[in-house]
């Protein structure tokens, strides 16, 4: 009688799933940690921010606001404007597959651009609750670890080093290409995304990201309604 195949570890699978994305986060985390100490803050601010805020681009903005002693109201408004895109991520993030209150709470906290991009693909639809949580935890550790390393080594990084800030742009370019491949011939979706971005750039240049997400979501909902009507009439 043949032996059953060994059970795969959710943690091992998750580490493989997010390895390339996590490596792409390391240069940005190093740059963030270096910026923390170069701004006059103690090195442990980088680890504390990465662990408790985990806001990526907002953390870069927060450094300047903290050093300038900005009021809490201004910080709260900035956090809403920068992180408001996560409201749109929540519409399709597979939180329903995450089990337990603590699991759902952490998964909601750790919902980042990278986590959304990985869990929105076709192959991720079969991921279990532990696998989703491990993916988010590993990416959290990538960010926090690289931020602390950057803060500790910040004094060794020359001021003239350039290109670290492009890591995030390159990372999302790759994630976007993977998402387009998963569409498998669904041309209207990327076209709608491009039109939403162009319209937001022309009409709401100061809040382009939020406006583009809102227009894209509205377009998807309108297409869904129109498709449903056509199917009923068919």
N, CA, C and O of each residue as an XYZ file, in Angstrom:
936
protein
N       0.848     -1.201      0.000
C       0.000      0.000      0.000
C       0.879      1.245      0.000
O       1.717      1.411      0.886
N       0.695      2.125     -0.992
C       1.561      3.313     -1.062
C       1.308      4.257      0.097
O       0.176      4.444      0.544
N       2.393      4.844      0.570
C       2.284      5.796      1.669
C       1.699      7.106      1.157
O       1.978      7.506      0.027
N       0.876      7.793      1.989
C       0.331      9.091      1.567
C       1.447     10.118      1.456
O       2.435     10.042      2.186
N       1.300     11.065      0.558
C       2.341     12.090      0.412
C       2.468     12.907      1.692
O       1.469     13.162      2.364
N       3.685     13.319      2.036
C       3.871     14.099      3.263
C       3.102     15.417      3.208
O       3.000     16.068      2.168
N       2.572     15.777      4.360
C       1.796     17.000      4.449
C       2.707     18.219      4.345
O       3.709     18.311      5.053
N       2.365     19.132      3.480
C       3.180     20.326      3.278
C       2.971     21.309      4.420
O       1.868     21.445      4.949
N       4.034     21.979      4.784
C       3.971     22.955      5.859
C       3.471     24.287      5.317
O       3.979     24.788      4.314
N       2.473     24.859      5.987
C       1.942     26.156      5.556
C       3.003     27.235      5.672
O       3.084     28.122      4.822
N       3.822     27.166      6.723
C       4.878     28.163      6.904
C       5.910     28.073      5.791
O       6.361     29.096      5.276
N       6.288     26.846      5.416
C       7.280     26.681      4.341
C       6.725     27.181      3.012
O       7.421     27.861      2.258
N       5.478     26.845      2.731
C       4.854     27.323      1.495
C       4.776     28.848      1.476
O       5.042     29.481      0.455
N       4.410     29.424      2.610
C       4.280     30.886      2.696
C       5.624     31.570      2.503
O       5.710     32.611      1.850
N       6.680     30.982      3.075
C       8.016     31.558      2.912
C       8.428     31.555      1.448
O       9.055     32.502      0.972
N       8.078     30.495      0.736
C       8.368     30.429     -0.700
C       7.508     31.433     -1.474
O       7.980     32.048     -2.430
N       6.246     31.599     -1.062
C       5.334     32.509     -1.757
C       5.814     33.958     -1.715
O       5.709     34.684     -2.703
N       6.337     34.367     -0.570
C       6.650     35.791     -0.388
C       8.145     36.089     -0.437
O       8.560     37.209     -0.137
N       8.961     35.102     -0.812
C      10.407     35.307     -0.791
C      10.838     36.450     -1.704
O      11.583     37.336     -1.284
N      10.370     36.432     -2.955
C      10.815     37.462     -3.898
C      10.307     38.840     -3.497
O      11.025     39.833     -3.622
N       9.060     38.901     -3.010
C       8.511     40.185     -2.575
C       9.236     40.674     -1.330
O       9.544     41.860     -1.211
N       9.511     39.756     -0.399
C      10.220     40.142      0.816
C      11.615     40.661      0.523
O      12.057     41.634      1.135
N      12.320     40.017     -0.413
C      13.650     40.502     -0.778
C      13.577     41.889     -1.400
O      14.490     42.699     -1.239
N      12.482     42.159     -2.112
C      12.308     43.491     -2.681
C      12.042     44.551     -1.632
O      12.284     45.734     -1.873
N      11.537     44.140     -0.447
C      11.262     45.089      0.621
C      12.514     45.456      1.411
O      12.549     46.486      2.085
N      13.544     44.610      1.328
C      14.734     44.819      2.149
C      15.444     46.145      1.843
O      15.743     46.886      2.779
N      15.730     46.480      0.563
C      16.395     47.774      0.321
C      15.592     48.967      0.832
O      16.163     49.935      1.334
N      14.272     48.895      0.704
C      13.439     49.995      1.185
C      13.472     50.071      2.706
O      13.520     51.163      3.272
N      13.446     48.907      3.378
C      13.547     48.897      4.833
C      14.882     49.430      5.306
O      14.941     50.162      6.294
N      15.959     49.073      4.616
C      17.283     49.606      4.968
C      17.316     51.118      4.819
O      17.861     51.824      5.668
N      16.726     51.610      3.730
C      16.686     53.060      3.520
C      15.874     53.748      4.607
O      16.247     54.824      5.074
N      14.764     53.134      5.013
C      13.937     53.715      6.070
C      14.699     53.760      7.392
O      14.691     54.780      8.081
N      15.358     52.655      7.748
C      16.118     52.634      8.990
C      17.237     53.657      8.999
O      17.470     54.320     10.010
N      17.937     53.791      7.866
C      19.007     54.785      7.777
C      18.455     56.195      7.912
O      19.077     57.052      8.540
N      17.291     56.438      7.324
C      16.686     57.764      7.412
C      16.283     58.099      8.841
O      16.354     59.256      9.254
N      15.862     57.093      9.592
C      15.469     57.314     10.989
C      16.631     57.892     11.784
O      16.482     58.918     12.446
N      17.794     57.234     11.721
C      18.939     57.695     12.521
C      19.525     58.987     11.957
O      20.019     59.825     12.710
N      19.471     59.150     10.638
C      19.991     60.379     10.052
C      19.094     61.573     10.357
O      19.520     62.720     10.220
N      17.851     61.312     10.772
C      16.939     62.391     11.153
C      17.076     62.763     12.623
O      16.370     63.648     13.105
N      17.974     62.099     13.338
C      18.209     62.426     14.735
C      17.447     61.571     15.727
O      17.536     61.809     16.931
N      16.703     60.585     15.261
C      15.961     59.702     16.159
C      16.832     58.512     16.555
O      17.762     58.149     15.836
N      16.525     57.910     17.701
C      17.248     56.718     18.131
C      16.950     55.543     17.209
O      15.894     55.493     16.578
N      17.881     54.599     17.135
C      17.753     53.470     16.210
C      16.512     52.641     16.478
O      15.919     52.093     15.548
N      16.106     52.539     17.757
C      14.980     51.674     18.083
C      13.650     52.227     17.567
O      12.656     51.502     17.527
N      13.622     53.505     17.172
C      12.398     54.049     16.568
C      12.045     53.284     15.288
O      10.870     53.086     14.980
N      13.061     52.860     14.554
C      12.816     52.133     13.307
C      12.101     50.817     13.584
O      11.129     50.481     12.908
N      12.584     50.067     14.582
C      11.950     48.798     14.919
C      10.556     48.985     15.495
O       9.641     48.225     15.178
N      10.394     50.003     16.347
C       9.086     50.260     16.950
C       8.073     50.654     15.888
O       6.934     50.187     15.910
N       8.479     51.506     14.963
C       7.585     51.941     13.899
C       7.218     50.776     12.993
O       6.051     50.599     12.642
N       8.217     49.979     12.613
C       7.958     48.856     11.713
C       7.065     47.816     12.365
O       6.264     47.176     11.682
N       7.187     47.636     13.669
C       6.406     46.612     14.360
C       4.979     47.059     14.640
O       4.044     46.273     14.486
N       4.795     48.328     15.057
C       3.487     48.778     15.524
C       2.707     49.585     14.487
O       1.476     49.564     14.497
N       3.389     50.285     13.607
C       2.697     51.091     12.584
C       2.606     50.305     11.282
O       1.523     50.157     10.715
N       3.735     49.804     10.811
C       3.793     48.957      9.621
C       3.017     49.591      8.472
O       2.108     48.995      7.893
N       3.417     50.832      8.165
C       2.674     51.597      7.182
C       3.451     51.961      5.935
O       2.950     52.708      5.095
N       4.673     51.447      5.795
C       5.416     51.685      4.566
C       5.644     53.157      4.278
O       6.383     53.826      5.000
N       5.015     53.666      3.227
C       5.220     55.052      2.813
C       4.822     56.035      3.909
O       5.437     57.094      4.036
N       3.805     55.704      4.702
C       3.411     56.604      5.781
C       4.502     56.711      6.832
O       4.654     57.759      7.460
N       5.261     55.645      7.033
C       6.341     55.700      8.019
C       7.424     56.686      7.588
O       7.988     57.387      8.427
N       7.719     56.745      6.290
C       8.671     57.740      5.801
C       8.155     59.146      6.080
O       8.901     60.019      6.523
N       6.863     59.351      5.813
C       6.268     60.664      6.068
C       6.264     60.992      7.551
O       6.453     62.145      7.939
N       6.050     59.987      8.374
C       5.953     60.198      9.815
C       7.267     60.678     10.417
O       7.264     61.417     11.402
N       8.389     60.264      9.835
C       9.682     60.697     10.365
C       9.773     62.217     10.383
O      10.134     62.811     11.400
N       9.444     62.845      9.259
C       9.495     64.304      9.191
C       8.491     64.961     10.116
O       8.774     66.010     10.694
N       7.312     64.350     10.264
C       6.297     64.938     11.128
C       6.684     64.832     12.598
O       6.400     65.736     13.384
N       7.331     63.732     12.970
C       7.770     63.572     14.356
C       8.896     64.533     14.671
O       8.876     65.180     15.718
N       9.879     64.643     13.791
C      10.998     65.551     14.037
C      10.558     67.009     14.033
O      11.190     67.854     14.666
N       9.471     67.304     13.318
C       8.944     68.680     13.303
C       7.903     68.913     14.386
O       7.317     69.993     14.459
N       7.663     67.900     15.238
C       6.684     67.998     16.325
C       5.312     68.409     15.804
O       4.679     69.313     16.347
N       4.858     67.738     14.745
C       3.549     68.044     14.161
C       2.441     67.639     15.124
O       2.591     66.657     15.852
N       1.338     68.370     15.142
C       0.222     67.998     16.025
C      -0.382     66.655     15.650
O      -0.293     66.217     14.503
N      -0.997     66.008     16.636
C      -1.569     64.685     16.406
C      -2.671     64.712     15.346
O      -2.840     63.747     14.600
N      -3.419     65.813     15.277
C      -4.482     65.913     14.280
C      -3.891     65.869     12.873
O      -4.435     65.202     11.993
N      -2.805     66.558     12.661
C      -2.157     66.547     11.349
C      -1.642     65.156     11.004
O      -1.751     64.715      9.860
N      -1.080     64.467     11.994
C      -0.586     63.111     11.763
C      -1.746     62.179     11.415
O      -1.624     61.340     10.523
N      -2.870     62.327     12.121
C      -4.030     61.477     11.859
C      -4.586     61.701     10.457
O      -4.942     60.744      9.770
N      -4.661     62.949     10.034
C      -5.169     63.265      8.694
C      -4.224     62.710      7.632
O      -4.666     62.150      6.628
N      -2.921     62.867      7.859
C      -1.947     62.346      6.901
C      -2.043     60.822      6.807
O      -1.953     60.253      5.719
N      -2.227     60.170      7.956
C      -2.362     58.708      7.953
C      -3.584     58.273      7.163
O      -3.526     57.290      6.425
N      -4.687     58.992      7.309
C      -5.898     58.639      6.574
C      -5.708     58.818      5.072
O      -6.123     57.965      4.288
N      -5.088     59.913      4.672
C      -4.913     60.190      3.247
C      -3.955     59.203      2.591
O      -4.177     58.771      1.460
N      -2.883     58.847      3.310
C      -1.878     57.957      2.730
C      -2.331     56.503      2.762
O      -2.127     55.768      1.796
N      -2.945     56.082      3.869
C      -3.315     54.679      4.046
C      -4.758     54.390      3.659
O      -5.210     53.253      3.796
N      -5.482     55.377      3.184
C      -6.890     55.179      2.847
C      -7.119     54.169      1.741
O      -8.221     53.636      1.606
N      -6.081     53.896      0.939
C      -6.228     52.916     -0.137
C      -6.529     51.523      0.387
O      -7.072     50.693     -0.341
N      -6.180     51.253      1.650
C      -6.427     49.922      2.211
C      -7.920     49.629      2.337
O      -8.320     48.467      2.409
N      -8.741     50.670      2.362
C     -10.190     50.456      2.387
C     -10.619     49.710      1.130
O     -11.488     48.840      1.185
N     -10.011     50.052      0.001
C     -10.349     49.401     -1.262
C      -9.755     47.996     -1.319
O     -10.354     47.094     -1.905
N      -8.588     47.804     -0.718
C      -8.005     46.464     -0.671
C      -8.925     45.496      0.069
O      -9.057     44.331     -0.308
N      -9.560     46.001      1.132
C     -10.396     45.135      1.969
C     -11.591     44.560      1.208
O     -12.173     43.563      1.635
N     -11.960     45.179      0.087
C     -13.117     44.700     -0.667
C     -12.876     43.322     -1.264
O     -13.820     42.555     -1.447
N     -11.621     42.999     -1.570
C     -11.343     41.699     -2.197
C     -10.284     40.894     -1.456
O      -9.897     39.823     -1.923
N      -9.811     41.375     -0.328
C      -8.840     40.601      0.445
C      -9.555     39.416      1.094
O     -10.649     39.595      1.629
N      -8.977     38.213      1.065
C      -9.673     37.007      1.551
C      -9.700     36.886      3.072
O      -9.268     35.873      3.621
N     -10.201     37.905      3.752
C     -10.282     37.855      5.210
C     -11.263     36.783      5.679
O     -11.143     36.276      6.795
N     -12.234     36.436      4.829
C     -13.209     35.408      5.198
C     -12.570     34.032      5.340
O     -13.145     33.145      5.971
N     -11.373     33.843      4.753
C     -10.695     32.557      4.849
C      -9.756     32.480      6.049
O      -9.191     31.423      6.329
N      -9.588     33.592      6.754
C      -8.730     33.621      7.940
C      -9.571     33.249      9.155
O     -10.624     33.841      9.392
N      -9.113     32.280      9.914
C      -9.886     31.785     11.049
C      -9.448     32.444     12.349
O      -8.285     32.809     12.518
N     -10.417     32.590     13.277
C     -10.122     33.086     14.611
C     -10.110     34.596     14.696
O      -9.757     35.286     13.739
N     -10.500     35.101     15.856
C     -10.535     36.556     16.046
C      -9.140     37.163     16.013
O      -8.924     38.205     15.394
N      -8.193     36.507     16.683
C      -6.832     37.030     16.677
C      -6.239     36.992     15.276
O      -5.547     37.921     14.859
N      -6.517     35.906     14.549
C      -6.022     35.811     13.181
C      -6.589     36.904     12.294
O      -5.853     37.529     11.529
N      -7.879     37.138     12.389
C      -8.512     38.201     11.591
C      -7.988     39.572     11.987
O      -7.785     40.437     11.134
N      -7.764     39.773     13.308
C      -7.262     41.069     13.770
C      -5.866     41.336     13.221
O      -5.587     42.432     12.734
N      -4.986     40.333     13.299
C      -3.635     40.537     12.775
C      -3.641     40.669     11.256
O      -2.913     41.493     10.702
N      -4.455     39.865     10.580
C      -4.517     39.929      9.127
C      -4.991     41.302      8.660
O      -4.507     41.825      7.656
N      -5.942     41.884      9.397
C      -6.406     43.240      9.065
C      -5.304     44.256      9.283
O      -5.107     45.145      8.455
N      -4.573     44.134     10.405
C      -3.469     45.050     10.699
C      -2.360     44.936      9.666
O      -1.787     45.944      9.252
N      -2.053     43.704      9.245
C      -0.928     43.458      8.345
C      -1.327     43.483      6.876
O      -0.592     42.976      6.028
N      -2.486     44.067      6.561
C      -2.901     44.191      5.163
C      -2.118     45.306      4.498
O      -2.425     46.485      4.678
N      -1.126     44.939      3.747
C      -0.275     45.899      3.038
C      -0.468     45.748      1.538
O      -1.170     44.852      1.071
N       0.164     46.636      0.800
C       0.102     46.551     -0.656
C       0.618     45.199     -1.138
O       0.017     44.564     -2.005
N       1.753     44.766     -0.557
C       2.358     43.522     -0.992
C       1.482     42.312     -0.632
O       1.328     41.392     -1.435
N       0.914     42.321      0.573
C       0.045     41.210      0.981
C      -1.177     41.117      0.074
O      -1.595     40.023     -0.304
N      -1.741     42.257     -0.269
C      -2.899     42.253     -1.160
C      -2.522     41.715     -2.533
O      -3.251     40.914     -3.117
N      -1.372     42.164     -3.046
C      -0.951     41.730     -4.377
C      -0.742     40.218     -4.424
O      -1.073     39.583     -5.425
N      -0.203     39.640     -3.364
C       0.045     38.203     -3.353
C      -1.234     37.392     -3.186
O      -1.381     36.334     -3.798
N      -2.151     37.875     -2.371
C      -3.367     37.106     -2.096
C      -4.471     37.355     -3.123
O      -5.521     36.716     -3.060
N      -4.254     38.267     -4.061
C      -5.275     38.557     -5.077
C      -5.058     37.778     -6.363
O      -5.812     37.948     -7.321
N      -4.041     36.927     -6.402
C      -3.750     36.187     -7.616
C      -4.625     34.940     -7.726
O      -5.267     34.522     -6.763
N      -4.634     34.363     -8.918
C      -5.446     33.172     -9.166
C      -4.978     31.990     -8.322
O      -5.798     31.251     -7.779
N      -3.664     31.811     -8.211
C      -3.147     30.646     -7.493
C      -3.351     30.738     -5.988
O      -3.278     29.722     -5.297
N      -3.607     31.941     -5.463
C      -3.753     32.100     -4.013
C      -5.168     31.788     -3.524
O      -5.419     31.804     -2.319
N      -6.090     31.507     -4.438
C      -7.468     31.270     -4.026
C      -7.643     29.983     -3.225
O      -8.663     29.796     -2.562
N      -6.656     29.101     -3.284
C      -6.724     27.859     -2.526
C      -5.923     27.927     -1.226
O      -5.826     26.929     -0.512
N      -5.351     29.084     -0.912
C      -4.533     29.191      0.297
C      -5.389     29.060      1.545
O      -6.505     29.576      1.614
N      -4.847     28.364      2.520
C      -5.537     28.181      3.791
C      -5.308     29.382      4.704
O      -4.506     30.265      4.400
N      -6.024     29.401      5.824
C      -5.863     30.477      6.799
C      -4.435     30.577      7.321
O      -3.885     31.678      7.342
N      -3.799     29.459      7.751
C      -2.408     29.570      8.223
C      -1.452     30.089      7.153
O      -0.530     30.848      7.453
N      -1.672     29.684      5.916
C      -0.761     30.120      4.853
C      -0.868     31.620      4.624
O       0.151     32.286      4.443
N      -2.071     32.160      4.629
C      -2.252     33.609      4.465
C      -1.590     34.366      5.611
O      -0.910     35.368      5.390
N      -1.793     33.882      6.838
C      -1.220     34.556      8.001
C       0.301     34.468      8.006
O       0.978     35.432      8.362
N       0.840     33.315      7.612
C       2.290     33.189      7.557
C       2.882     34.120      6.509
O       3.936     34.713      6.737
N       2.220     34.258      5.363
C       2.697     35.183      4.334
C       2.771     36.605      4.893
O       3.767     37.301      4.700
N       1.723     37.025      5.578
C       1.710     38.376      6.142
C       2.763     38.537      7.236
O       3.415     39.577      7.327
N       2.927     37.505      8.067
C       3.916     37.589      9.146
C       5.329     37.654      8.588
O       6.141     38.447      9.064
N       5.635     36.839      7.591
C       6.980     36.861      7.016
C       7.289     38.220      6.392
O       8.402     38.726      6.536
N       6.319     38.812      5.703
C       6.561     40.126      5.109
C       6.718     41.190      6.189
O       7.494     42.130      6.020
N       5.994     41.054      7.292
C       6.152     41.956      8.429
C       7.575     41.846      8.984
O       8.202     42.853      9.310
N       8.073     40.615      9.087
C       9.426     40.401      9.602
C      10.480     40.918      8.630
O      11.497     41.468      9.054
N      10.246     40.747      7.337
C      11.166     41.309      6.338
C      11.308     42.820      6.543
O      12.415     43.359      6.566
N      10.173     43.481      6.690
C      10.184     44.940      6.819
C      10.824     45.373      8.138
O      11.697     46.241      8.151
N      10.389     44.765      9.251
C      10.907     45.165     10.551
C      12.401     44.852     10.671
O      13.175     45.666     11.174
N      12.793     43.672     10.206
C      14.204     43.305     10.301
C      15.105     44.209      9.482
O      16.162     44.631      9.954
N      14.695     44.508      8.262
C      15.527     45.370      7.420
C      15.546     46.805      7.941
O      16.552     47.499      7.795
N      14.439     47.260      8.550
C      14.413     48.610      9.114
C      15.377     48.730     10.285
O      16.102     49.719     10.396
N      15.389     47.725     11.162
C      16.324     47.740     12.295
C      17.761     47.664     11.795
O      18.632     48.379     12.291
N      18.012     46.794     10.811
C      19.362     46.683     10.261
C      19.805     48.004      9.641
O      20.951     48.418      9.812
N      18.902     48.663      8.924
C      19.243     49.948      8.327
C      19.539     51.009      9.367
O      20.419     51.849      9.176
N      18.795     50.969     10.480
C      19.035     51.938     11.547
C      20.379     51.690     12.227
O      21.101     52.638     12.537
N      20.717     50.425     12.460
C      21.984     50.105     13.119
C      23.175     50.385     12.210
O      24.254     50.739     12.686
N      22.982     50.228     10.918
C      24.078     50.433      9.965
C      23.970     51.778      9.258
O      24.725     52.059      8.327
N      23.023     52.614      9.704
C      22.757     53.873      9.003
C      23.965     54.770      8.900
O      24.154     55.454      7.894
N      24.782     54.774      9.929
C      25.947     55.656      9.905
C      27.002     55.182      8.917
O      27.900     55.943      8.556
N      26.901     53.925      8.474
C      27.882     53.386      7.539
C      27.476     53.575      6.087
O      28.285     53.362      5.184
N      26.212     53.979      5.850
C      25.727     54.154      4.487
C      26.075     55.562      4.004
O      25.629     56.534      4.614
N      26.850     55.703      2.937
C      27.223     57.043      2.451
C      26.001     57.841      2.021
O      25.014     57.283      1.541
N      26.084     59.152      2.201
C      24.970     60.018      1.821
C      24.725     60.016      0.322
O      23.604     60.279     -0.115
N      25.751     59.723     -0.482
C      25.609     59.794     -1.925
C      24.989     58.565     -2.561
O      24.815     58.532     -3.779
N      24.648     57.543     -1.764
C      24.069     56.330     -2.333
C      22.673     56.637     -2.863
O      21.839     57.190     -2.146
N      22.423     56.282     -4.105
C      21.121     56.519     -4.731
C      20.562     55.211     -5.265
O      21.287     54.234     -5.453
N      19.252     55.214     -5.506
C      18.617     54.050     -6.100
C      17.809     53.211     -5.133
O      16.969     52.420     -5.562
N      18.046     53.366     -3.812
C      17.286     52.577     -2.847
C      15.803     52.910     -2.902
O      14.961     52.037     -2.688
N      15.476     54.171     -3.190
C      14.077     54.577     -3.202
C      13.323     53.992     -4.402
O      12.092     53.990     -4.421
N      14.063     53.498     -5.402
C      13.405     52.921     -6.578
C      12.991     51.476     -6.345
O      12.285     50.898     -7.171
N      13.416     50.882     -5.234
C      13.097     49.479     -4.970
C      11.593     49.262     -4.914
O      11.089     48.272     -5.444
N      10.868     50.181     -4.274
C       9.420     50.022     -4.147
C       8.740     50.122     -5.511
O       7.823     49.355     -5.805
N       9.183     51.060     -6.339
C       8.603     51.207     -7.675
C       8.832     49.949     -8.504
O       7.918     49.464     -9.171
N      10.049     49.424     -8.460
C      10.362     48.208     -9.211
C       9.551     47.025     -8.695
O       9.081     46.200     -9.478
N       9.387     46.946     -7.371
C       8.630     45.841     -6.780
C       7.188     45.845     -7.268
O       6.661     44.799     -7.648
N       6.542     47.013     -7.260
C       5.148     47.080     -7.668
C       4.987     46.929     -9.176
O       3.937     46.488     -9.643
N       6.008     47.287     -9.938
C       5.954     47.044    -11.380
C       5.897     45.543    -11.661
O       5.141     45.093    -12.522
N       6.703     44.776    -10.926
C       6.702     43.321    -11.101
C       5.378     42.719    -10.642
O       4.827     41.847    -11.314
N       4.864     43.181     -9.497
C       3.586     42.674     -8.991
C       2.443     42.992     -9.959
O       1.535     42.181    -10.143
N       2.491     44.168    -10.572
C       1.449     44.549    -11.525
C       1.496     43.650    -12.759
O       0.452     43.255    -13.280
N       2.702     43.325    -13.227
C       2.829     42.435    -14.380
C       2.288     41.043    -14.065
O       1.635     40.420    -14.903
N       2.565     40.555    -12.847
C       2.030     39.250    -12.448
C       0.511     39.268    -12.399
O      -0.142     38.304    -12.800
N      -0.055     40.376    -11.903
C      -1.513     40.480    -11.818
C      -2.145     40.504    -13.205
O      -3.202     39.909    -13.417
N      -1.502     41.190    -14.151
C      -2.027     41.254    -15.516
C      -1.986     39.870    -16.174
O      -2.906     39.500    -16.903
N      -0.920     39.110    -15.915
C      -0.833     37.747    -16.468
C      -1.956     36.871    -15.931
O      -2.491     36.031    -16.655
N      -2.319     37.064    -14.653
C      -3.386     36.254    -14.055
C      -4.758     36.564    -14.645
O      -5.685     35.765    -14.516
N      -4.892     37.723    -15.294
C      -6.194     38.074    -15.871
C      -6.543     37.201    -17.071
O      -7.718     37.039    -17.400
N      -5.528     36.638    -17.726
C      -5.743     35.680    -18.810
C      -6.681     36.222    -19.894
O      -7.736     35.645    -20.158
N      -6.296     37.301    -20.497
C      -7.065     37.839    -21.611
C      -8.150     38.821    -21.221
O      -8.881     39.296    -22.090
N      -8.278     39.138    -19.950
C      -9.295     40.101    -19.514
C      -8.764     41.512    -19.759
O      -8.286     42.179    -18.841
N      -8.858     41.950    -21.011
C      -8.310     43.249    -21.407
C      -9.023     44.426    -20.744
O      -8.345     45.381    -20.364
N     -10.362     44.418    -20.580
C     -11.035     45.596    -20.017
C     -10.545     46.013    -18.635
O     -10.556     47.203    -18.319
N     -10.110     45.055    -17.795
C      -9.711     45.421    -16.433
C      -8.469     46.299    -16.404
O      -8.518     47.364    -15.788
N      -7.347     45.917    -17.037
C      -6.198     46.828    -17.030
C      -6.470     48.137    -17.767
O      -5.932     49.177    -17.390
N      -7.300     48.100    -18.814
C      -7.649     49.339    -19.517
C      -8.433     50.261    -18.585
O      -8.191     51.468    -18.558
N      -9.374     49.697    -17.819
C     -10.140     50.484    -16.858
C      -9.228     51.069    -15.788
O      -9.406     52.215    -15.377
N      -8.240     50.275    -15.330
C      -7.291     50.773    -14.336
C      -6.484     51.944    -14.881
O      -6.273     52.935    -14.182
N      -6.033     51.832    -16.126
C      -5.249     52.909    -16.744
C      -6.087     54.169    -16.908
O      -5.617     55.267    -16.607
N      -7.325     54.027    -17.383
C      -8.196     55.184    -17.552
C      -8.513     55.846    -16.211
O      -8.590     57.072    -16.123
N      -8.694     55.037    -15.175
C      -8.963     55.590    -13.839
C      -7.775     56.399    -13.350
O      -7.943     57.477    -12.778
N      -6.560     55.874    -13.576
C      -5.359     56.592    -13.144
C      -5.202     57.908    -13.908
O      -4.863     58.932    -13.314
N      -5.445     57.885    -15.218
C      -5.308     59.104    -16.021
C      -6.356     60.147    -15.618
O      -6.044     61.333    -15.513
N      -7.601     59.704    -15.391
C      -8.654     60.637    -14.982
C      -8.349     61.242    -13.621
O      -8.544     62.440    -13.413
N      -7.871     60.419    -12.691
C      -7.532     60.924    -11.360
C      -6.368     61.907    -11.431
O      -6.339     62.899    -10.703
N      -5.408     61.625    -12.314
C      -4.250     62.528    -12.460
C      -4.672     63.888    -12.980
O      -4.109     64.907    -12.580
N      -5.662     63.916    -13.870
C      -6.096     65.187    -14.447
C      -7.081     65.943    -13.550
O      -7.047     67.171    -13.475
N      -7.958     65.197    -12.870
C      -9.023     65.849    -12.103
C      -8.623     66.076    -10.644
O      -8.910     67.129    -10.074
N      -7.951     65.073    -10.038
C      -7.564     65.172     -8.624
C      -6.064     64.922     -8.476
O      -5.671     63.915     -7.887
N      -5.226     65.803     -8.990
C      -3.782     65.544     -8.929
C      -3.235     65.467     -7.511
O      -2.248     64.773     -7.269
N      -3.867     66.175     -6.561
C      -3.388     66.152     -5.194
C      -3.734     64.889     -4.442
O      -3.060     64.542     -3.472
N      -4.767     64.198     -4.867
C      -5.195     62.945     -4.232
C      -5.375     61.868     -5.299
O      -6.405     61.196     -5.355
N      -4.364     61.720     -6.135
C      -4.494     60.839     -7.288
C      -4.749     59.386     -6.890
O      -5.574     58.713     -7.508
N      -4.049     58.898     -5.867
C      -4.158     57.485     -5.518
C      -5.564     57.121     -5.060
O      -6.164     56.168     -5.558
N      -6.083     57.889     -4.106
C      -7.428     57.609     -3.606
C      -8.474     57.772     -4.701
O      -9.397     56.966     -4.820
N      -8.320     58.819     -5.495
C      -9.283     59.062     -6.572
C      -9.244     57.945     -7.612
O     -10.286     57.512     -8.104
N      -8.042     57.480     -7.946
C      -7.920     56.398     -8.922
C      -8.553     55.117     -8.398
O      -9.239     54.412     -9.139
N      -8.326     54.815     -7.126
C      -8.943     53.624     -6.540
C     -10.463     53.739     -6.548
O     -11.161     52.775     -6.863
N     -10.976     54.921     -6.200
C     -12.422     55.119     -6.164
C     -13.031     54.962     -7.556
O     -14.060     54.305     -7.717
N     -12.395     55.564     -8.559
C     -12.899     55.454     -9.931
C     -12.822     54.015    -10.437
O     -13.738     53.530    -11.101
N     -11.726     53.344    -10.117
C     -11.563     51.962    -10.562
C     -12.604     51.045     -9.913
O     -13.181     50.181    -10.574
N     -12.837     51.244     -8.610
C     -13.845     50.439     -7.911
C     -15.240     50.694     -8.477
O     -16.015     49.763     -8.695
N     -15.546     51.972     -8.713
C     -16.846     52.306     -9.290
C     -17.003     51.694    -10.681
O     -18.076     51.200    -11.027
N     -15.935     51.726    -11.476
C     -15.994     51.124    -12.804
C     -16.206     49.621    -12.764
O     -16.966     49.074    -13.562
N     -15.522     48.943    -11.821
C     -15.705     47.502    -11.687
C     -17.124     47.150    -11.254
O     -17.711     46.187    -11.748
N     -17.675     47.944    -10.321
C     -19.043     47.697     -9.877
C     -20.035     47.918    -11.020
O     -20.970     47.138    -11.200
N     -19.821     48.991    -11.792
C     -20.712     49.262    -12.926
C     -20.629     48.143    -13.962
O     -21.647     47.730    -14.517
N     -19.420     47.657    -14.221
C     -19.272     46.563    -15.188
C     -19.935     45.285    -14.679
O     -20.534     44.536    -15.450
N     -19.817     45.045    -13.357
C     -20.443     43.858    -12.777
C     -21.962     43.909    -12.918
O     -22.601     42.915    -13.263
N     -22.534     45.094    -12.644
C     -23.989     45.249    -12.775
C     -24.427     45.075    -14.216
O     -25.418     44.400    -14.493
N     -23.672     45.695    -15.152
C     -24.023     45.591    -16.564
C     -23.894     44.157    -17.066
O     -24.722     43.702    -17.855
N     -22.876     43.451    -16.623
C     -22.692     42.059    -17.033
C     -23.820     41.190    -16.503
O     -24.322     40.315    -17.208
N     -24.226     41.436    -15.235
C     -25.320     40.668    -14.657
C     -26.633     40.885    -15.406
O     -27.401     39.943    -15.598
N     -26.891     42.112    -15.825
C     -28.113     42.392    -16.594
C     -28.088     41.706    -17.952
O     -29.101     41.170    -18.403
N     -26.925     41.723    -18.603
C     -26.827     41.072    -19.914
C     -27.039     39.576    -19.811
O     -27.630     38.967    -20.703
N     -26.564     38.980    -18.732
C     -26.750     37.539    -18.560
C     -28.219     37.194    -18.301
O     -28.704     36.161    -18.760
N     -28.925     38.060    -17.566
C     -30.321     37.789    -17.286
C     -31.180     37.921    -18.551
O     -32.177     37.219    -18.719
N     -30.766     38.843    -19.439
C     -31.532     39.064    -20.676
C     -31.172     38.049    -21.763
O     -31.881     37.904    -22.759
N     -30.069     37.362    -21.550
C     -29.596     36.404    -22.579
C     -30.499     35.150    -22.588
O     -30.272     34.231    -23.376
